Coordinates of C-alpha atoms in Angstrom, one line a residue:
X1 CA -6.2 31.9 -2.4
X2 CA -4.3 30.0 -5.8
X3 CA -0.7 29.8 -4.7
X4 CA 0.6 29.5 -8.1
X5 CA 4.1 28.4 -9.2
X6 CA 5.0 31.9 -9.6
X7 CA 4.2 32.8 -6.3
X8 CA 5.7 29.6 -4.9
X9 CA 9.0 30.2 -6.3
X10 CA 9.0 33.2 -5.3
X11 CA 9.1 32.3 -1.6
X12 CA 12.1 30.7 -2.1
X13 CA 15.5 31.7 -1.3
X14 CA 14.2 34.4 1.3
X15 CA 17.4 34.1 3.9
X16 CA 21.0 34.9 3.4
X17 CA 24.0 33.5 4.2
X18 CA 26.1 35.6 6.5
X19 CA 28.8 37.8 4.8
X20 CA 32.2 36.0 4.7
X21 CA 35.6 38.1 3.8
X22 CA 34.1 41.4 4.7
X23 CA 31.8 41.0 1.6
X24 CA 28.1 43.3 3.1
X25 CA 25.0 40.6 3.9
X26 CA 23.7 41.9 0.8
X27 CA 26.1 40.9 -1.6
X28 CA 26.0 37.5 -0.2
X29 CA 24.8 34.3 -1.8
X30 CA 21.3 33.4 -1.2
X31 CA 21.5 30.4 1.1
X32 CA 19.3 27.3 -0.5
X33 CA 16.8 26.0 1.9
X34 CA 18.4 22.5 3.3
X35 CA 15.7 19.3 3.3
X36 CA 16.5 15.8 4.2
X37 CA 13.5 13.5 3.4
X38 CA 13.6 10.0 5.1
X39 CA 11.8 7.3 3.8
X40 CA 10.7 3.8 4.7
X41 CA 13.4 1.9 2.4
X42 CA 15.8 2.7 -0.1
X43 CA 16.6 0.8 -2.9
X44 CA 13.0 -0.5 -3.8
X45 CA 11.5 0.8 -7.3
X46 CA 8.7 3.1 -5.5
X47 CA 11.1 4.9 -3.7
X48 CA 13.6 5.3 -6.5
X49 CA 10.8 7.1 -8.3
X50 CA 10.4 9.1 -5.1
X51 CA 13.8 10.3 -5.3
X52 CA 13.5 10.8 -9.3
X53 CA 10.9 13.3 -8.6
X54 CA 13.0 15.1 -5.4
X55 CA 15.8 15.5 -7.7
X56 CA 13.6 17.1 -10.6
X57 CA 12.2 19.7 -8.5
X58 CA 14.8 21.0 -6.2
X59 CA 16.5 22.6 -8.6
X60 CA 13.1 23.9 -10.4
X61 CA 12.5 25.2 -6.5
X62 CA 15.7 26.6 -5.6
X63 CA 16.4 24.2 -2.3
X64 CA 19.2 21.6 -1.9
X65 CA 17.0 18.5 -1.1
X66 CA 17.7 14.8 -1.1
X67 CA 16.4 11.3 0.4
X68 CA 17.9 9.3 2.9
X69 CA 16.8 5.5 2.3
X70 CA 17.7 3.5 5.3
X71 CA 18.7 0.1 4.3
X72 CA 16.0 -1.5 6.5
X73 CA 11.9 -0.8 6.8
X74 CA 13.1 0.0 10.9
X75 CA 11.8 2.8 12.5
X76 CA 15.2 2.9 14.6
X77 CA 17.0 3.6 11.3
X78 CA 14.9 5.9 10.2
X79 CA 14.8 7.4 14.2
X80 CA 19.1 8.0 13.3
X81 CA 18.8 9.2 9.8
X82 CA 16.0 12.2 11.6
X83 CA 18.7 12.7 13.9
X84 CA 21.6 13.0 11.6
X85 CA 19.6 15.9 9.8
X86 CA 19.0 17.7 13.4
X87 CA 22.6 17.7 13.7
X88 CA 23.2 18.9 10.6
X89 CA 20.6 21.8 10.6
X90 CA 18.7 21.3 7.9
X91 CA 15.5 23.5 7.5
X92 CA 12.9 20.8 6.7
X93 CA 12.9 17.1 7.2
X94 CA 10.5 14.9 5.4
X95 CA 9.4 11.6 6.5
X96 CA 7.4 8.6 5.1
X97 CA 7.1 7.0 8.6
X98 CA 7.4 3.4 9.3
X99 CA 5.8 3.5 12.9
X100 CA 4.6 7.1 13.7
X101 CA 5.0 6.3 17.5
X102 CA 8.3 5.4 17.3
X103 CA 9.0 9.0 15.7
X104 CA 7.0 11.3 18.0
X105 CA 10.1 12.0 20.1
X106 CA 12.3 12.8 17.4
X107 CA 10.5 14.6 15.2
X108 CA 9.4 16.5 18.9
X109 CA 13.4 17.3 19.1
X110 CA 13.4 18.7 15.1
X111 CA 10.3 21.0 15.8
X112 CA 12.1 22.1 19.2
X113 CA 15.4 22.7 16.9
X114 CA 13.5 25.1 14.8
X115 CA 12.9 22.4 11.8
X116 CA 9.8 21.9 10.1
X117 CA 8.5 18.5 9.9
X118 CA 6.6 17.1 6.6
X119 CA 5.2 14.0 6.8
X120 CA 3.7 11.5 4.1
X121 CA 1.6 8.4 4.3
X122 CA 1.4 9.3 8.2
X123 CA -2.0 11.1 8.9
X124 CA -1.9 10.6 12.8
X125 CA 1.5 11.8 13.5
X126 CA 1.4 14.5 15.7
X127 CA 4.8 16.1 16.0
X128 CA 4.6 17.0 12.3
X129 CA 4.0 21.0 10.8
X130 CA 2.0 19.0 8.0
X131 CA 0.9 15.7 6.3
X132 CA -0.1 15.6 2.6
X133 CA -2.0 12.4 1.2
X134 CA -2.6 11.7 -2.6
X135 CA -5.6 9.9 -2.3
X136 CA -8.3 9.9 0.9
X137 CA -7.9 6.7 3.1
X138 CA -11.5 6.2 2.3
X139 CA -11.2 6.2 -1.4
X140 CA -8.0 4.1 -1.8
X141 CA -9.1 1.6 0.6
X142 CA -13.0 1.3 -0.8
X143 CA -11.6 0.9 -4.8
X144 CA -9.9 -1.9 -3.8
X145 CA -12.0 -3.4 -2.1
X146 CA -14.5 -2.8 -5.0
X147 CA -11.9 -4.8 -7.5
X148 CA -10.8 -7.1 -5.0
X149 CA -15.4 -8.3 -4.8
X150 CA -15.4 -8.0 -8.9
X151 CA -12.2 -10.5 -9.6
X152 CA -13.5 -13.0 -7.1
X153 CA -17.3 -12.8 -8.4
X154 CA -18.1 -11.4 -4.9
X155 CA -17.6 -14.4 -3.1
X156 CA -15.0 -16.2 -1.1
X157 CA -12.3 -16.2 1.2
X158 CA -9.3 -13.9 1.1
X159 CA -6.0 -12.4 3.4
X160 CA -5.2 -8.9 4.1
X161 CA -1.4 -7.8 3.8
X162 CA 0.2 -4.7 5.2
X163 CA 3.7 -3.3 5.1
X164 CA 3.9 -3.9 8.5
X165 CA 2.0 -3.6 11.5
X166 CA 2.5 -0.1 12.4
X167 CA 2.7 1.5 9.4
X168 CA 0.0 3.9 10.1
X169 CA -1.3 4.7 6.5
X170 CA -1.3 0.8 5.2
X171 CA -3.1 0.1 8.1
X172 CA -6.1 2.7 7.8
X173 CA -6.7 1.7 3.8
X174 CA -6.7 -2.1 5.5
X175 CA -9.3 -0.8 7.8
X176 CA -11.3 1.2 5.3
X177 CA -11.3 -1.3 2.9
X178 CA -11.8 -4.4 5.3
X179 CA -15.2 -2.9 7.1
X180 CA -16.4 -1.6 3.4
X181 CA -15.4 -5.3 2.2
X182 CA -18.0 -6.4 5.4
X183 CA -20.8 -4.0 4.3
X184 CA -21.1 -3.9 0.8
X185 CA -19.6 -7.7 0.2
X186 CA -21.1 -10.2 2.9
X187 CA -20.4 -12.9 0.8
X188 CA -16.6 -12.3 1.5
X189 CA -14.8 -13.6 4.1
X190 CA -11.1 -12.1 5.6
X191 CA -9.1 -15.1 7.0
X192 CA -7.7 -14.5 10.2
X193 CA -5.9 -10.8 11.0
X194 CA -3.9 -9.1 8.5
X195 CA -0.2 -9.8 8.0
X196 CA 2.4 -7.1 8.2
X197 CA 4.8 -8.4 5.3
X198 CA 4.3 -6.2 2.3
X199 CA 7.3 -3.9 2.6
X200 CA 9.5 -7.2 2.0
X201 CA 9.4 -9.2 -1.2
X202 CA 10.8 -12.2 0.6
X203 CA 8.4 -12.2 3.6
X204 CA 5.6 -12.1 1.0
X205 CA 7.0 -14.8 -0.7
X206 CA 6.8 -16.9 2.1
X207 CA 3.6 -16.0 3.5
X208 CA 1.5 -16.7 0.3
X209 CA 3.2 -19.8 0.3
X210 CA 1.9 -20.6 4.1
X211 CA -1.0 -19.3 3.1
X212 CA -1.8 -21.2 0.3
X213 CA -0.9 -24.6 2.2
X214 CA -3.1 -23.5 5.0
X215 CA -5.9 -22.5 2.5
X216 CA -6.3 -24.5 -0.5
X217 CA -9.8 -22.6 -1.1
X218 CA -8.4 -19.4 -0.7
X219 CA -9.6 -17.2 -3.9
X220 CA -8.3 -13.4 -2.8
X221 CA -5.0 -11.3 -2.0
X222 CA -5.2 -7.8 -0.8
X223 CA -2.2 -5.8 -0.3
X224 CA -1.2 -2.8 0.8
X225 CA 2.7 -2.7 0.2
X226 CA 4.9 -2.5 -2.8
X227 CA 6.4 -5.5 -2.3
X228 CA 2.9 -7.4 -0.8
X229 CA 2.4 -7.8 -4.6
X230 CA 4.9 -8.7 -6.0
X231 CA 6.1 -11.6 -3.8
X232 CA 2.5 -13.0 -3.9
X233 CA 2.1 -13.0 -7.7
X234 CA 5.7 -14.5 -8.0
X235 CA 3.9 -17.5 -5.6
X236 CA 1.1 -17.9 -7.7
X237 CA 2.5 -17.3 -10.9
X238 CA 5.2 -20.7 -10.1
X239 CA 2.1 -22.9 -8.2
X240 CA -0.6 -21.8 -11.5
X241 CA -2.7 -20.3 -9.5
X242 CA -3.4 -17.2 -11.0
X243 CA -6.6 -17.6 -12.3
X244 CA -8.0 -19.2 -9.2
X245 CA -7.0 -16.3 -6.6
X246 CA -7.2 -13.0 -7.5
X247 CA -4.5 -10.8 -6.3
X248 CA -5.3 -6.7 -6.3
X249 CA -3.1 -4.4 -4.9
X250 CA -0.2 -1.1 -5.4
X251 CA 2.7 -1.4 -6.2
X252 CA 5.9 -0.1 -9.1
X253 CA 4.9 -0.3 -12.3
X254 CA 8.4 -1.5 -13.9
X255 CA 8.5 -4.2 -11.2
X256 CA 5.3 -5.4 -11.8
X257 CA 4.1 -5.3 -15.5
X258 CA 4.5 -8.8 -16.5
X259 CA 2.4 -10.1 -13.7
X260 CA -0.5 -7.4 -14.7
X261 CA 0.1 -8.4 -18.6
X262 CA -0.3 -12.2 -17.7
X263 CA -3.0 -11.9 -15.4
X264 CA -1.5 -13.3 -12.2
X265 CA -1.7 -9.2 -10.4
X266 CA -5.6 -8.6 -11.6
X267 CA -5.5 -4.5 -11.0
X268 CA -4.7 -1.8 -8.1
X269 CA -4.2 1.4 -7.9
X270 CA -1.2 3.8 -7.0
X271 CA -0.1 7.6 -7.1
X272 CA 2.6 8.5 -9.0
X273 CA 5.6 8.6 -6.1
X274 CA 7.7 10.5 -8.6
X275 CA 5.0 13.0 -8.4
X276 CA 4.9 12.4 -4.4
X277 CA 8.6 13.7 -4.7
X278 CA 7.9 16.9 -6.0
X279 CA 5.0 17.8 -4.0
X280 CA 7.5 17.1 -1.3
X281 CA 10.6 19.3 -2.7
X282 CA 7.2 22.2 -3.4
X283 CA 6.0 22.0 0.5
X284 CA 9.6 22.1 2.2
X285 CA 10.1 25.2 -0.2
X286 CA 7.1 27.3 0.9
X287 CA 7.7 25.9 4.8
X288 CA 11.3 26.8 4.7
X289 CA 10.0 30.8 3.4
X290 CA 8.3 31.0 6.4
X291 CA 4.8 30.6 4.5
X292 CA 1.6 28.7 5.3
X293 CA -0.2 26.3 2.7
X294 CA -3.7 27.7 1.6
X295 CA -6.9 26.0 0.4
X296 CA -7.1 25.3 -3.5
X297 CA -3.1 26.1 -3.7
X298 CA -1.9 25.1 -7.1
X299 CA 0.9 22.6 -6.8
X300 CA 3.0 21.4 -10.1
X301 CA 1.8 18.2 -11.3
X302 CA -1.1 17.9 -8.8
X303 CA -3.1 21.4 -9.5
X304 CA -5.3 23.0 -6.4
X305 CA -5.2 21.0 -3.3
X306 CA -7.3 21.1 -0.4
X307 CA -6.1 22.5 3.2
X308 CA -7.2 21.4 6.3
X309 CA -5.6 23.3 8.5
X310 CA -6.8 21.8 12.2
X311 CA -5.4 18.3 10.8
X312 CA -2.6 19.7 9.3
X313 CA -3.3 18.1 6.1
X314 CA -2.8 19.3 2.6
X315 CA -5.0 16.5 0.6
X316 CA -4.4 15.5 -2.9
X317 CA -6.7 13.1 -5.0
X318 CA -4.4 12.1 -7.6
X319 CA -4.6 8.1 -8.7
X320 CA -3.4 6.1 -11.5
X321 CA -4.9 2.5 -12.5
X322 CA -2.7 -0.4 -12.5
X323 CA -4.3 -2.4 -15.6
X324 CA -3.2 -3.6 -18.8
X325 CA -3.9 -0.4 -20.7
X326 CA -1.8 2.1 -18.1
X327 CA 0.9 -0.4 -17.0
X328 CA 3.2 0.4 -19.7
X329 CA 2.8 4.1 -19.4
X330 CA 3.7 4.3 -16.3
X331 CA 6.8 2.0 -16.6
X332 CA 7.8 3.8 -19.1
X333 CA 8.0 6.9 -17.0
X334 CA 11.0 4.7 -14.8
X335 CA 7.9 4.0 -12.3

């Protein structure tokens, strides 16, 4: 069944606020839907864009939805943002986890509450009503890979970063991409474990900097982080080093575009978390009308989508190259 946006909108608005003054339930107001979404950070480009794209669409859907950016990457502040919301009765809550384990239990309290729980980059949360992903693990994690082997001539030694250690989604493209790397690419080789700094543009600074004393033949960065990036190219970029260690990885387009234009980030590859906004303002819509997300449901932006219902995911396959004919696009859209 094609949900279209016709159909979506018109799920919205289904409840009523109670009559106040004597005025009869039906000539009340429609009440808007209330979402919180919670993500990692706030105050970093990606999720500004994220919050761009929540503000474009809740009025397009009819619901009263905004972000709550903690000022920390700390599960604990985003555990009390989750629990603010709860106390406020919203209808939806939207998360981009920083450590899904460290959520279960209150995101178990907002589905006891009566909430419904959307999550985003966290496929193996459990206390969620549904995850949506806008690429495959898989995919994301084997194309970077793939330019990762082509910028170092498919040979040499290279570091893995992470937004942190438990961040459950920068962690499965690591994995993906790390026993693809080993399969297709024996001629590379991952130094030591993978380093969970990529969420902070200071603590990438410093670790390419350790890294780079502890490995003067180190020819590859991988990241998986906005910041991971970022901080690394702004290392190599001062040491000259950008054409002898190829650096691949997502991250925001504005903050990034010199270092793709002068060669020091080689490529990577992002969705548009503008776009990730609005799918998020769509889904708490149709949740909060009581409906169910169907296989090949058109979503704005996106188009038809694929449900799996016995993961709970709604699956998107929506990427965008990070090179020096797309980077000013994409910019250019505030990205």
């Amino acid at each position: 069944m094609t949900l279209t946006r016709r159909k979506l909108l018109g799920t919205v608005g289904a409840g009523f606020a109670a009559g106040t003054l004597g005025v009869p339930p039906a000539f009340a107001q429609a009440k808007e839907p209330q979402v919180g979404i919670v993500v990692k950070i706030g105050g970093i480009p990606w999720f500004n864009a994220m919050e761009m794209g929540i503000k474009k669409e809740a009025p397009v859907d009819k619901v009263n939805a905004w972000m709550v950016g903690p000022t920390q990457a700390d599960a604990a502040q985003q555990v009390r943002a989750i629990e603010d919301l709860i106390a406020r009765k919203v209808d939806v809550i939207g998360v981009v986890p920083n450590d899904s384990a460290a959520l279960e239990p209150v995101l178990g309290r907002a589905k006891a509450a009566g909430i419904k729980v959307i999550t985003h980059e966290g496929p193996d949360q459990k206390s969620n009503d549904w995850d949506f992903e806008m690429t495959t693990i898989e995919a994301y994690g084997q194309q970077h890979m793939d330019l990762l082997a082509r910028e170092m001539g498919g040979e040499g030694k290279y570091i893995v970063y992470v937004g942190s250690l438990t961040v459950p989604l920068h962690n499965a493209w690591a994995d993906a991409a790390i026993a693809y790397g080993k399969q297709k690419y024996p001629k590379l080789e991952m130094l030591g474990d993978r380093f969970g700094v990529a969420e902070s543009l200071d603590e990438s600074i410093k670790t390419t900097q350790d890294q780079l004393r502890a490995h003067p033949d180190l020819k590859g960065i991988l990241t998986f982080g906005s910041q991971g990036p970022i901080g690394a190219a702004k290392v190599l970029d001062d040491r000259g080093k950008a054409k002898s260690i190829a650096l691949v990885g997502g991250f925001s387009p504005g903050q990034g575009q010199k270092y793709v234009m002068n060669g020091t980030i080689r490529g990577g590859y992002i969705w548009n978390p503008l776009v990730a906004g609005q799918v998020f303002v769509q889904l708490a819509s149709l949740l909060a009308a009581g409906k169910v997300p169907t296989d090949g449901m058109e979503m704005v932006e996106v188009g038809p989508v694929k449900v799996f219902p016995d993961k709970r995911l709604i699956q998107v396959q929506k990427l965008e190259s990070l090179d020096k004919a797309n980077i000013k696009r994409l910019a250019d859209l505030g990205l």
